[in-house]
């Protein structure tokens, strides 16, 4: 079946450290891949996405590249800030027959805490 | 993009009662979904809300417990029926468009506590 596996948290970093959160997926067909972020007490926000192999999604200094050969979509940021403290979810979706959008399948989430 | 609002934002309910959560989208969307996020956990899909027909439920979720309505392309409701403390969760509505536009937008969620 379709699934997403992401690294267990929590992850604690100092400000300006390099961040990597690993995400791998299993999917039948050709999924679109997403990273969502959930700040404390808030709803889910789309951080970035990639819809086909070798695409790179980027936003707010975060990047992730869709690697079909390794079925991965690792999230990276060169220099984290305290304001990046949140829970990060990797997710995929597949198109249904007829082109309609399928639901999102989420990883378990990785909690990031950035200390000043 | 689409802006999604949910009501109520939070509620505290007694065991055995029911709560209806409303989800409003500011533009017409094809797909609407309801997810549950239990404390400290990831999101689990409850059902796909189909406009003009019965919702499609995921394994482990049934219509009697989570009846869903979708009367038009911008609105849906989820009812949590005969609640127990195990239903305490955040319930999120999401919406997306079809035919290649594969981004989904989420509402702020409804935080439900059942005593």
mmCIF file of C-alpha atoms in Angstrom:
data_model
loop_
_atom_site.group_PDB
_atom_site.id
_atom_site.type_symbol
_atom_site.label_atom_id
_atom_site.label_comp_id
_atom_site.label_asym_id
_atom_site.label_seq_id
_atom_site.Cartn_x
_atom_site.Cartn_y
_atom_site.Cartn_z
ATOM 1 C CA UNK A 1 0.000 0.000 0.000
ATOM 2 C CA UNK A 2 0.886 3.658 0.059
ATOM 3 C CA UNK A 3 2.752 4.996 3.072
ATOM 4 C CA UNK A 4 5.136 7.650 4.337
ATOM 5 C CA UNK A 5 7.941 7.112 6.810
ATOM 6 C CA UNK A 6 9.723 10.019 8.415
ATOM 7 C CA UNK A 7 12.409 10.213 11.035
ATOM 8 C CA UNK A 8 11.347 9.995 14.627
ATOM 9 C CA UNK A 9 11.588 13.065 16.754
ATOM 10 C CA UNK A 10 11.895 15.127 18.676
ATOM 11 C CA UNK A 11 14.782 16.968 17.059
ATOM 12 C CA UNK A 12 16.488 19.694 19.085
ATOM 13 C CA UNK A 13 18.886 22.091 17.382
ATOM 14 C CA UNK A 14 20.632 25.316 18.194
ATOM 15 C CA UNK A 15 19.817 28.410 16.199
ATOM 16 C CA UNK A 16 21.653 28.589 12.850
ATOM 17 C CA UNK A 17 22.253 24.817 12.778
ATOM 18 C CA UNK A 18 21.624 22.751 9.655
ATOM 19 C CA UNK A 19 18.391 20.785 9.566
ATOM 20 C CA UNK A 20 17.575 17.537 7.812
ATOM 21 C CA UNK A 21 14.367 15.612 8.365
ATOM 22 C CA UNK A 22 14.310 12.364 6.430
ATOM 23 C CA UNK A 23 11.213 11.184 4.603
ATOM 24 C CA UNK A 24 10.770 8.112 2.431
ATOM 25 C CA UNK A 25 7.641 6.862 0.762
ATOM 26 C CA UNK A 26 6.021 3.819 -0.767
ATOM 27 C CA UNK A 27 3.471 4.419 -3.467
ATOM 28 C CA UNK A 28 1.750 2.722 -6.354
ATOM 29 C CA UNK A 29 1.931 5.092 -9.264
ATOM 30 C CA UNK A 30 3.428 8.563 -9.266
ATOM 31 C CA UNK A 31 2.691 10.539 -6.140
ATOM 32 C CA UNK A 32 2.943 14.219 -5.434
ATOM 33 C CA UNK A 33 4.948 14.929 -2.286
ATOM 34 C CA UNK A 34 4.449 17.566 0.359
ATOM 35 C CA UNK A 35 5.838 18.938 3.561
ATOM 36 C CA UNK A 36 3.306 20.462 5.926
ATOM 37 C CA UNK A 37 4.127 22.386 9.092
ATOM 38 C CA UNK A 38 2.085 22.775 12.243
ATOM 39 C CA UNK A 39 3.162 25.579 14.554
ATOM 40 C CA UNK A 40 2.198 25.302 18.225
ATOM 41 C CA UNK A 41 -1.532 25.802 18.657
ATOM 42 C CA UNK A 42 -2.137 26.347 14.962
ATOM 43 C CA UNK A 43 -3.522 24.416 12.011
ATOM 44 C CA UNK A 44 -1.655 22.673 9.243
ATOM 45 C CA UNK A 45 0.080 24.785 6.609
ATOM 46 C CA UNK A 46 1.617 23.687 3.359
ATOM 47 C CA UNK A 47 5.357 24.369 3.480
ATOM 48 C CA UNK A 48 6.441 23.084 0.074
ATOM 49 C CA UNK A 49 5.601 20.523 -2.555
ATOM 50 C CA UNK A 50 6.974 18.628 -5.562
ATOM 51 C CA UNK A 51 4.846 16.938 -8.167
ATOM 52 C CA UNK A 52 7.326 14.909 -10.197
ATOM 53 C CA UNK A 53 10.741 13.304 -10.009
ATOM 54 C CA UNK A 54 13.702 15.684 -9.605
ATOM 55 C CA UNK A 55 11.428 18.604 -8.743
ATOM 56 C CA UNK A 56 12.694 20.735 -5.888
ATOM 57 C CA UNK A 57 10.190 22.414 -3.627
ATOM 58 C CA UNK A 58 11.325 25.421 -1.636
ATOM 59 C CA UNK A 59 9.833 27.961 0.739
ATOM 60 C CA UNK A 60 11.043 30.076 3.670
ATOM 61 C CA UNK A 61 14.573 28.703 3.303
ATOM 62 C CA UNK A 62 13.394 25.084 3.391
ATOM 63 C CA UNK A 63 14.049 22.758 0.464
ATOM 64 C CA UNK A 64 13.181 19.199 -0.499
ATOM 65 C CA UNK A 65 13.951 17.299 -3.700
ATOM 66 C CA UNK A 66 11.737 14.531 -5.077
ATOM 67 C CA UNK A 67 14.083 11.563 -5.526
ATOM 68 C CA UNK A 68 12.340 8.770 -7.358
ATOM 69 C CA UNK A 69 15.364 6.469 -7.335
ATOM 70 C CA UNK A 70 15.539 6.501 -3.537
ATOM 71 C CA UNK A 71 11.802 7.200 -2.984
ATOM 72 C CA UNK A 72 12.741 10.071 -0.716
ATOM 73 C CA UNK A 73 11.766 13.675 -0.065
ATOM 74 C CA UNK A 74 14.084 14.879 2.701
ATOM 75 C CA UNK A 75 13.504 18.320 4.169
ATOM 76 C CA UNK A 76 16.511 20.594 4.639
ATOM 77 C CA UNK A 77 17.268 24.072 5.869
ATOM 78 C CA UNK A 78 20.700 25.594 6.065
ATOM 79 C CA UNK A 79 20.209 27.746 9.150
ATOM 80 C CA UNK A 80 17.230 27.217 11.446
ATOM 81 C CA UNK A 81 15.647 29.876 13.600
ATOM 82 C CA UNK A 82 13.741 29.680 16.858
ATOM 83 C CA UNK A 83 10.604 30.530 14.891
ATOM 84 C CA UNK A 84 10.990 27.263 12.930
ATOM 85 C CA UNK A 85 10.053 25.276 16.036
ATOM 86 C CA UNK A 86 7.053 23.234 14.951
ATOM 87 C CA UNK A 87 5.925 19.769 13.925
ATOM 88 C CA UNK A 88 6.756 18.853 10.338
ATOM 89 C CA UNK A 89 4.729 16.307 8.385
ATOM 90 C CA UNK A 90 5.768 14.626 5.170
ATOM 91 C CA UNK A 91 2.838 13.539 2.997
ATOM 92 C CA UNK A 92 1.918 12.162 -0.386
ATOM 93 C CA UNK A 93 -1.123 12.121 -2.572
ATOM 94 C CA UNK A 94 -2.020 10.176 -5.659
ATOM 95 C CA UNK A 95 -4.432 11.059 -8.388
ATOM 96 C CA UNK A 96 -7.540 8.958 -8.569
ATOM 97 C CA UNK A 97 -8.787 7.407 -11.763
ATOM 98 C CA UNK A 98 -10.229 10.201 -13.839
ATOM 99 C CA UNK A 99 -7.794 12.796 -12.546
ATOM 100 C CA UNK A 100 -9.442 13.723 -9.285
ATOM 101 C CA UNK A 101 -7.259 14.344 -6.295
ATOM 102 C CA UNK A 102 -6.797 11.618 -3.726
ATOM 103 C CA UNK A 103 -6.458 12.147 -0.025
ATOM 104 C CA UNK A 104 -3.177 12.923 1.692
ATOM 105 C CA UNK A 105 -1.248 10.163 3.418
ATOM 106 C CA UNK A 106 0.848 11.542 6.244
ATOM 107 C CA UNK A 107 3.957 10.469 8.056
ATOM 108 C CA UNK A 108 3.911 10.490 11.849
ATOM 109 C CA UNK A 109 5.390 13.965 12.116
ATOM 110 C CA UNK A 110 8.703 15.213 13.476
ATOM 111 C CA UNK A 111 8.782 17.754 16.258
ATOM 112 C CA UNK A 112 11.548 20.317 15.873
ATOM 113 C CA UNK A 113 12.683 22.522 18.728
ATOM 114 C CA UNK A 114 15.221 25.253 18.022
ATOM 115 C CA UNK A 115 17.040 26.761 21.009
ATOM 116 C CA UNK A 116 18.503 30.268 20.970
ATOM 117 C CA UNK B 1 -5.381 29.131 -2.814
ATOM 118 C CA UNK B 2 -8.440 28.471 -0.705
ATOM 119 C CA UNK B 3 -9.285 29.776 2.739
ATOM 120 C CA UNK B 4 -11.077 27.317 4.976
ATOM 121 C CA UNK B 5 -12.885 28.106 8.185
ATOM 122 C CA UNK B 6 -14.200 25.683 10.760
ATOM 123 C CA UNK B 7 -16.726 26.083 13.517
ATOM 124 C CA UNK B 8 -16.475 25.599 16.418
ATOM 125 C CA UNK B 9 -12.761 26.063 16.972
ATOM 126 C CA UNK B 10 -12.963 24.045 20.179
ATOM 127 C CA UNK B 11 -15.548 22.437 22.395
ATOM 128 C CA UNK B 12 -15.829 20.427 25.560
ATOM 129 C CA UNK B 13 -18.619 17.867 25.443
ATOM 130 C CA UNK B 14 -20.170 15.284 27.678
ATOM 131 C CA UNK B 15 -19.992 11.585 26.987
ATOM 132 C CA UNK B 16 -22.928 10.317 24.936
ATOM 133 C CA UNK B 17 -23.679 13.605 23.195
ATOM 134 C CA UNK B 18 -23.025 14.579 19.565
ATOM 135 C CA UNK B 19 -21.211 17.521 18.019
ATOM 136 C CA UNK B 20 -21.470 18.841 14.470
ATOM 137 C CA UNK B 21 -18.436 20.576 12.992
ATOM 138 C CA UNK B 22 -18.873 22.914 10.057
ATOM 139 C CA UNK B 23 -16.338 23.522 7.305
ATOM 140 C CA UNK B 24 -16.681 26.467 4.909
ATOM 141 C CA UNK B 25 -14.427 27.111 1.909
ATOM 142 C CA UNK B 26 -14.206 30.528 0.303
ATOM 143 C CA UNK B 27 -14.310 29.114 -3.235
ATOM 144 C CA UNK B 28 -15.721 26.092 -5.019
ATOM 145 C CA UNK B 29 -13.625 22.973 -4.602
ATOM 146 C CA UNK B 30 -14.052 19.487 -5.921
ATOM 147 C CA UNK B 31 -12.580 17.475 -3.095
ATOM 148 C CA UNK B 32 -13.211 17.839 0.607
ATOM 149 C CA UNK B 33 -11.789 15.567 3.289
ATOM 150 C CA UNK B 34 -12.109 15.112 7.033
ATOM 151 C CA UNK B 35 -9.099 14.077 9.121
ATOM 152 C CA UNK B 36 -8.586 13.277 12.769
ATOM 153 C CA UNK B 37 -5.443 14.113 14.693
ATOM 154 C CA UNK B 38 -5.293 12.417 18.061
ATOM 155 C CA UNK B 39 -3.069 13.976 20.721
ATOM 156 C CA UNK B 40 0.575 13.817 19.681
ATOM 157 C CA UNK B 41 -0.249 11.784 16.589
ATOM 158 C CA UNK B 42 -0.323 12.222 12.853
ATOM 159 C CA UNK B 43 -3.410 12.858 10.761
ATOM 160 C CA UNK B 44 -5.714 10.018 9.838
ATOM 161 C CA UNK B 45 -8.286 10.314 7.092
ATOM 162 C CA UNK B 46 -11.842 9.741 8.288
ATOM 163 C CA UNK B 47 -13.671 10.143 4.994
ATOM 164 C CA UNK B 48 -13.952 11.926 1.690
ATOM 165 C CA UNK B 49 -16.971 14.200 1.561
ATOM 166 C CA UNK B 50 -18.655 13.793 -1.829
ATOM 167 C CA UNK B 51 -20.922 16.505 -3.106
ATOM 168 C CA UNK B 52 -24.431 15.194 -3.668
ATOM 169 C CA UNK B 53 -23.726 11.640 -2.564
ATOM 170 C CA UNK B 54 -22.719 9.636 0.470
ATOM 171 C CA UNK B 55 -19.257 10.130 1.917
ATOM 172 C CA UNK B 56 -16.551 7.542 1.351
ATOM 173 C CA UNK B 57 -15.253 6.247 4.674
ATOM 174 C CA UNK B 58 -11.844 4.817 5.474
ATOM 175 C CA UNK B 59 -11.393 1.543 7.252
ATOM 176 C CA UNK B 60 -12.254 1.890 10.911
ATOM 177 C CA UNK B 61 -14.675 4.772 10.445
ATOM 178 C CA UNK B 62 -18.416 4.308 9.924
ATOM 179 C CA UNK B 63 -21.268 6.527 8.896
ATOM 180 C CA UNK B 64 -23.279 5.952 12.057
ATOM 181 C CA UNK B 65 -20.445 7.330 14.179
ATOM 182 C CA UNK B 66 -19.250 10.078 11.803
ATOM 183 C CA UNK B 67 -22.110 11.175 9.548
ATOM 184 C CA UNK B 68 -20.975 13.686 6.930
ATOM 185 C CA UNK B 69 -22.921 16.054 4.749
ATOM 186 C CA UNK B 70 -21.767 17.949 1.660
ATOM 187 C CA UNK B 71 -24.707 19.886 0.245
ATOM 188 C CA UNK B 72 -22.642 22.020 -2.160
ATOM 189 C CA UNK B 73 -19.115 22.706 -3.418
ATOM 190 C CA UNK B 74 -18.121 25.025 -0.572
ATOM 191 C CA UNK B 75 -19.550 23.478 2.601
ATOM 192 C CA UNK B 76 -19.406 20.265 4.590
ATOM 193 C CA UNK B 77 -20.246 19.070 8.081
ATOM 194 C CA UNK B 78 -18.896 16.247 10.207
ATOM 195 C CA UNK B 79 -20.863 14.973 13.189
ATOM 196 C CA UNK B 80 -19.160 13.033 15.946
ATOM 197 C CA UNK B 81 -21.961 10.945 17.416
ATOM 198 C CA UNK B 82 -22.429 9.332 20.826
ATOM 199 C CA UNK B 83 -19.072 10.655 21.932
ATOM 200 C CA UNK B 84 -16.679 8.993 24.326
ATOM 201 C CA UNK B 85 -13.358 10.269 25.742
ATOM 202 C CA UNK B 86 -11.557 8.332 22.992
ATOM 203 C CA UNK B 87 -13.036 10.792 20.490
ATOM 204 C CA UNK B 88 -11.035 13.642 22.012
ATOM 205 C CA UNK B 89 -8.980 14.856 19.056
ATOM 206 C CA UNK B 90 -8.459 17.669 16.636
ATOM 207 C CA UNK B 91 -10.731 17.312 13.619
ATOM 208 C CA UNK B 92 -9.528 18.959 10.432
ATOM 209 C CA UNK B 93 -11.268 19.714 7.196
ATOM 210 C CA UNK B 94 -9.271 19.999 3.990
ATOM 211 C CA UNK B 95 -10.136 20.896 0.427
ATOM 212 C CA UNK B 96 -8.552 20.565 -2.948
ATOM 213 C CA UNK B 97 -9.250 20.863 -6.631
ATOM 214 C CA UNK B 98 -9.034 18.122 -9.170
ATOM 215 C CA UNK B 99 -7.487 17.651 -12.557
ATOM 216 C CA UNK B 100 -3.872 18.158 -11.732
ATOM 217 C CA UNK B 101 -4.164 20.878 -9.135
ATOM 218 C CA UNK B 102 -3.047 18.708 -6.275
ATOM 219 C CA UNK B 103 -2.537 21.085 -3.378
ATOM 220 C CA UNK B 104 -4.775 20.665 -0.366
ATOM 221 C CA UNK B 105 -5.619 23.400 2.063
ATOM 222 C CA UNK B 106 -6.507 22.840 5.671
ATOM 223 C CA UNK B 107 -8.858 24.482 8.049
ATOM 224 C CA UNK B 108 -7.601 25.539 11.490
ATOM 225 C CA UNK B 109 -9.132 22.468 13.093
ATOM 226 C CA UNK B 110 -11.675 21.836 15.817
ATOM 227 C CA UNK B 111 -10.229 20.772 19.136
ATOM 228 C CA UNK B 112 -12.702 18.435 20.815
ATOM 229 C CA UNK B 113 -12.484 17.285 24.416
ATOM 230 C CA UNK B 114 -14.953 14.674 25.652
ATOM 231 C CA UNK B 115 -15.411 14.292 29.391
#
